[in-house]
XYZ file of C-alpha atoms in Angstrom:
388
model
C 110.103 69.633 51.723
C 107.485 70.856 54.070
C 110.244 72.130 56.598
C 111.883 73.985 53.846
C 108.556 75.571 52.699
C 107.781 76.492 56.222
C 111.184 77.896 56.879
C 111.162 80.186 53.759
C 107.568 81.403 54.938
C 108.667 81.951 58.377
C 111.857 83.785 57.451
C 109.602 86.160 55.120
C 107.053 86.664 58.071
C 109.780 87.391 60.538
C 111.176 89.856 58.219
C 108.068 91.853 58.273
C 107.302 91.059 61.954
C 106.407 94.378 63.066
C 103.488 94.598 60.635
C 102.440 91.148 61.587
C 102.567 92.204 65.397
C 100.618 95.508 64.764
C 97.817 93.454 63.055
C 97.401 90.930 66.147
C 97.537 93.759 68.608
C 95.076 95.702 66.819
C 92.651 92.824 66.896
C 93.196 92.359 70.628
C 92.714 95.865 71.276
C 89.371 95.692 69.407
C 88.230 92.473 70.758
C 89.271 92.812 74.563
C 87.756 95.787 76.549
C 90.284 95.529 79.126
C 93.220 96.058 76.706
C 91.518 99.235 75.190
C 92.598 101.176 78.222
C 96.088 100.370 77.713
C 98.670 102.982 76.584
C 102.206 103.922 76.554
C 104.691 101.417 78.311
C 101.578 98.851 78.752
C 101.216 98.719 74.797
C 104.639 98.617 74.289
C 104.943 95.446 76.719
C 102.135 93.897 74.873
C 103.661 94.263 71.335
C 107.044 92.939 73.029
C 105.220 89.739 74.191
C 103.349 89.419 70.945
C 106.616 89.616 69.018
C 108.221 87.111 71.322
C 105.067 84.585 70.829
C 105.000 85.042 67.063
C 108.818 84.387 66.635
C 108.737 81.403 69.042
C 105.397 79.858 67.398
C 107.121 80.245 63.746
C 110.494 78.830 65.153
C 108.471 75.674 66.642
C 106.112 75.451 63.568
C 109.115 75.365 61.178
C 110.856 72.617 63.427
C 107.729 70.643 63.628
C 106.993 70.933 67.169
C 103.508 70.612 68.677
C 103.760 72.539 71.860
C 105.809 75.323 73.688
C 109.162 74.435 75.513
C 109.457 74.453 79.047
C 111.439 77.696 79.124
C 108.685 79.351 77.314
C 105.947 78.040 79.652
C 108.205 79.452 82.622
C 108.477 82.793 80.963
C 104.653 82.893 80.224
C 104.340 82.019 84.188
C 106.296 85.336 84.836
C 104.084 87.143 82.501
C 101.115 86.055 84.563
C 102.841 87.179 87.865
C 103.354 90.724 86.030
C 99.810 90.878 85.029
C 98.601 90.023 88.386
C 100.946 92.801 89.794
C 99.507 95.361 87.291
C 96.042 94.545 88.238
C 94.716 92.887 84.755
C 92.167 90.195 85.613
C 93.267 86.514 84.274
C 90.279 86.238 82.104
C 91.113 89.389 80.058
C 94.707 88.127 79.740
C 93.951 84.582 78.512
C 91.228 86.067 76.204
C 93.816 88.287 74.677
C 96.026 85.303 73.951
C 93.076 83.342 72.330
C 92.117 86.327 70.192
C 95.863 86.946 69.299
C 96.329 83.154 68.478
C 93.425 83.153 65.983
C 94.593 86.479 64.540
C 98.195 84.798 63.868
C 96.722 82.004 62.068
C 94.497 84.193 59.852
C 97.388 86.453 59.136
C 99.790 83.565 58.249
C 97.385 81.916 56.016
C 96.434 85.368 54.439
C 100.050 86.445 54.081
C 101.331 83.036 52.460
C 98.521 80.882 51.858
C 99.326 80.166 48.329
C 102.773 79.011 49.244
C 101.654 76.582 51.842
C 99.814 73.303 51.866
C 96.478 72.434 54.033
C 98.912 70.446 56.393
C 101.123 73.181 57.061
C 98.192 75.693 58.032
C 96.797 72.873 59.990
C 100.288 72.247 61.732
C 100.339 75.807 62.630
C 96.812 75.855 63.941
C 97.345 72.805 66.031
C 100.685 74.060 67.378
C 98.808 77.557 68.389
C 95.895 75.713 69.871
C 98.080 73.316 71.929
C 99.920 76.217 73.220
C 97.000 78.126 74.119
C 96.194 75.249 76.573
C 99.911 75.824 77.978
C 99.672 79.776 77.859
C 96.247 79.609 79.655
C 97.685 77.301 82.308
C 100.907 79.101 82.763
C 99.385 82.516 82.755
C 96.803 81.498 85.359
C 99.421 79.721 87.729
C 101.594 82.935 87.696
C 98.729 85.182 88.139
C 97.511 83.111 91.071
C 100.983 83.047 92.666
C 101.367 86.731 92.670
C 97.627 87.443 93.671
C 98.186 85.284 96.849
C 101.488 86.902 97.656
C 99.799 90.521 97.219
C 96.971 89.516 99.110
C 99.067 88.317 102.016
C 101.196 91.353 101.594
C 98.211 93.543 101.551
C 96.880 91.864 104.660
C 100.422 92.334 106.530
C 100.410 95.978 105.433
C 96.746 96.486 106.871
C 97.742 94.784 110.220
C 100.842 96.959 110.253
C 98.527 100.126 109.746
C 96.336 98.941 112.757
C 99.348 98.234 115.038
C 100.845 101.724 114.341
C 97.337 103.264 115.314
C 97.302 101.242 118.247
C 100.555 102.418 119.669
C 100.074 106.002 118.403
C 102.769 106.046 115.865
C 100.278 107.315 113.465
C 98.950 110.419 115.270
C 98.295 112.867 112.327
C 94.918 112.922 110.567
C 96.771 113.751 107.368
C 99.176 110.838 107.707
C 96.553 108.302 108.592
C 94.542 109.461 105.492
C 97.476 109.227 103.200
C 98.484 105.925 104.210
C 94.868 104.580 104.225
C 94.729 105.746 100.561
C 97.987 104.134 99.796
C 96.567 100.962 100.955
C 93.338 101.180 98.946
C 91.190 101.035 102.422
C 88.851 103.495 103.996
C 88.936 102.800 107.740
C 85.970 104.003 109.823
C 86.688 107.486 111.502
C 85.436 107.575 114.158
C 86.087 103.788 114.922
C 85.163 101.393 117.340
C 87.816 98.830 118.870
C 87.253 95.470 119.853
C 89.823 93.876 121.964
C 89.169 90.056 122.887
C 90.739 87.133 124.082
C 89.215 83.584 124.659
C 88.012 83.314 128.284
C 90.060 80.707 130.434
C 92.542 79.959 127.837
C 96.190 81.111 128.195
C 96.920 80.345 124.506
C 97.355 83.645 122.524
C 94.795 84.610 119.780
C 96.581 83.996 116.188
C 95.841 86.079 113.306
C 93.751 83.348 111.789
C 91.595 83.173 115.005
C 91.253 87.116 114.996
C 90.139 86.895 111.277
C 87.675 84.335 112.359
C 86.210 86.447 114.986
C 86.087 89.242 112.434
C 84.064 86.971 110.137
C 81.691 85.854 112.850
C 80.889 89.685 113.596
C 79.996 90.022 109.801
C 80.360 93.974 109.925
C 78.010 95.932 107.675
C 79.847 99.074 107.879
C 82.732 97.902 105.605
C 85.782 95.376 105.971
C 87.287 95.734 109.324
C 90.843 96.165 110.222
C 92.354 93.017 112.131
C 95.420 92.403 114.105
C 96.713 90.894 117.414
C 98.331 92.298 120.343
C 99.267 90.977 123.636
C 97.737 87.513 122.538
C 94.384 89.155 122.015
C 92.561 89.723 118.777
C 91.952 93.449 118.033
C 89.403 94.826 115.513
C 88.533 98.173 114.391
C 84.903 98.666 113.290
C 82.540 101.206 112.319
C 80.515 102.461 115.279
C 77.521 101.072 113.675
C 79.023 97.461 113.996
C 79.385 97.551 117.909
C 76.086 95.756 118.700
C 77.064 93.072 116.072
C 80.603 92.839 118.000
C 78.715 92.229 121.342
C 76.474 89.590 119.791
C 79.554 87.839 118.160
C 81.191 87.568 121.679
C 78.128 86.851 123.823
C 77.855 83.586 124.985
C 81.008 82.192 123.233
C 84.450 81.613 124.748
C 85.483 85.054 124.535
C 86.117 87.814 127.069
C 86.311 91.446 125.440
C 86.329 95.128 125.892
C 84.714 97.565 123.630
C 85.317 101.132 124.477
C 83.547 104.132 122.856
C 84.053 105.098 119.496
C 86.945 107.469 118.906
C 88.704 109.465 115.865
C 91.505 107.408 114.364
C 93.951 109.763 115.619
C 92.846 108.583 119.290
C 92.625 104.895 118.773
C 95.743 104.525 120.739
C 94.181 105.844 123.886
C 91.118 103.472 123.353
C 93.400 100.701 122.902
C 95.425 101.302 126.304
C 92.207 101.593 128.070
C 90.738 98.272 126.713
C 93.996 96.534 127.197
C 94.224 97.619 130.988
C 90.608 96.664 131.571
C 91.076 93.235 130.320
C 94.475 92.898 132.282
C 92.589 93.967 135.858
C 88.966 93.135 135.617
C 87.580 90.664 138.029
C 85.870 87.687 136.400
C 82.355 88.685 137.583
C 82.952 92.251 135.882
C 82.318 90.724 132.455
C 78.707 89.540 133.197
C 77.121 86.979 131.151
C 77.906 88.508 127.686
C 81.701 88.587 128.455
C 82.198 92.117 127.655
C 83.318 95.286 129.265
C 82.439 98.643 128.070
C 83.772 102.260 128.152
C 82.465 102.871 131.684
C 83.868 99.573 133.183
C 87.276 100.285 131.457
C 87.367 103.961 132.931
C 86.669 102.871 136.425
C 89.219 100.162 136.147
C 91.856 102.529 134.600
C 91.036 105.113 137.527
C 91.537 102.592 140.214
C 94.778 100.881 138.769
C 96.482 104.102 137.679
C 95.434 103.921 133.960
C 94.890 106.613 131.563
C 91.493 107.928 133.031
C 90.640 110.886 135.006
C 87.812 111.343 137.480
C 85.933 113.466 134.991
C 86.263 110.628 132.285
C 84.737 108.213 134.826
C 81.882 110.412 135.717
C 81.085 111.121 131.777
C 81.728 107.601 130.910
C 79.402 106.011 133.629
C 76.608 108.548 134.407
C 76.587 110.236 131.107
C 72.812 111.366 130.615
C 72.169 111.491 134.509
C 74.752 114.531 134.566
C 72.332 116.609 132.451
C 69.775 118.750 134.220
C 67.010 116.508 132.938
C 68.488 113.524 134.692
C 69.387 115.214 138.170
C 66.306 113.573 139.821
C 67.593 110.003 138.655
C 71.106 110.711 140.042
C 69.543 111.955 143.137
C 67.696 108.604 143.550
C 70.744 106.553 142.800
C 72.525 108.238 145.296
C 69.812 107.969 148.003
C 69.956 104.083 147.092
C 73.362 104.000 147.746
C 73.272 105.982 150.879
C 70.263 104.323 152.476
C 71.105 100.568 151.140
C 67.571 99.831 150.230
C 64.992 101.202 147.816
C 62.079 101.759 150.375
C 64.548 103.691 152.944
C 65.824 105.659 150.029
C 62.281 106.626 148.812
C 61.434 107.803 152.594
C 64.585 109.764 152.588
C 63.328 111.755 149.464
C 59.773 111.691 150.372
C 58.810 109.578 147.326
C 56.514 106.652 146.750
C 58.770 103.409 146.674
C 57.531 102.483 143.147
C 58.544 105.983 142.069
C 62.033 105.216 143.411
C 62.075 101.935 141.547
C 61.034 103.409 138.669
C 63.773 105.916 138.626
C 66.289 103.040 139.208
C 65.033 101.394 136.010
C 65.540 104.354 134.099
C 69.259 104.712 135.489
C 69.643 101.060 134.098
C 68.185 101.984 130.972
C 70.361 105.093 130.253
C 73.638 104.039 131.661
C 73.559 100.449 131.006
C 74.364 99.511 134.624
C 72.151 97.916 136.905
C 72.379 99.191 140.329
C 71.273 95.970 141.751
C 73.966 93.888 140.210
C 77.270 93.908 142.172
C 79.783 94.996 139.552
C 77.586 97.555 137.991
C 76.568 98.881 141.439
C 80.450 99.207 142.004
C 80.748 101.176 138.783
C 77.966 103.331 139.502
C 78.814 103.860 142.910
C 82.425 104.858 142.088
C 81.167 107.361 139.775
C 78.917 108.938 142.315
C 81.546 108.986 144.821
C 83.918 111.217 142.736
C 80.859 113.276 141.106
C 80.403 116.793 142.504
């Protein structure tokens, strides 16, 4: 008798299903903020899902079932995947189904309460509540699957973007801007490259290792782009994060090169410079911090037929010393190299020895290279030798 009663009520409700669906969707629209922004095809999809769930719930209620069938659960999992793909949060989706289930019970009770017994309404409520657990779990599982896949796909797309910058495939500013917008990222422009491998370790750096290094840097200027090339980690950072990168690499089993910041369209030149420097630098060039800079890389490139000109070397190494205000410092440096000792250099310039030593300290402060240390002296002396 109960089954026949439910069947008659279910048939009547399904004949007026459109109105029932609109009532449920209206309540969801009013109660769930994320659903108020839906329109057009999105609302049509919500109505279609609601109609399907109403139909299945009534069918199961009439049959005396207490939960959704496996096929229904799999379909809900697919809905969860779709919601992740269109950017709807899983919290909003689950809340919408909870609001919709409560609205359905009220609608059925209000529509056919005088034809149903308390046990019938209770059975429908029990079915919808049990189903809601299944709905929540299935939606969440499908949502999580797609979210993980999308995160992985986005990470691969970001790596591909940086790879293209490194090989110069993305050379137009407009093309770079458009592709970054498509990926939903705002890479620093100009940006600083960090190219690093593990010292004394021939095993290539993996993507996870590169991401670990990026996390260690902890950039403040936004999320970095990360990839691996030639067995090394490559990070694209904001210029403000260059010092953070140096600290992250200092004293750890890394050897790296951090060229000067460049526009994104010129990142490939920075990468060639850094890659060549890491391939050709002698062990003592890295110093205690394990890093090479723009000046080191330019000198190595000039010596090894890489992408550097004498003018690049002069500007990278001597920098402020080439200005008129730095002329006396460059003169002191050349005298020191020519004479081989600070005292003799001071005498040749008619200076007090302490004055010359002070000028050499200023050279170190301004260029980052100490003329008393072997590799730094080599870098400075090379630049001086080709400087007019």
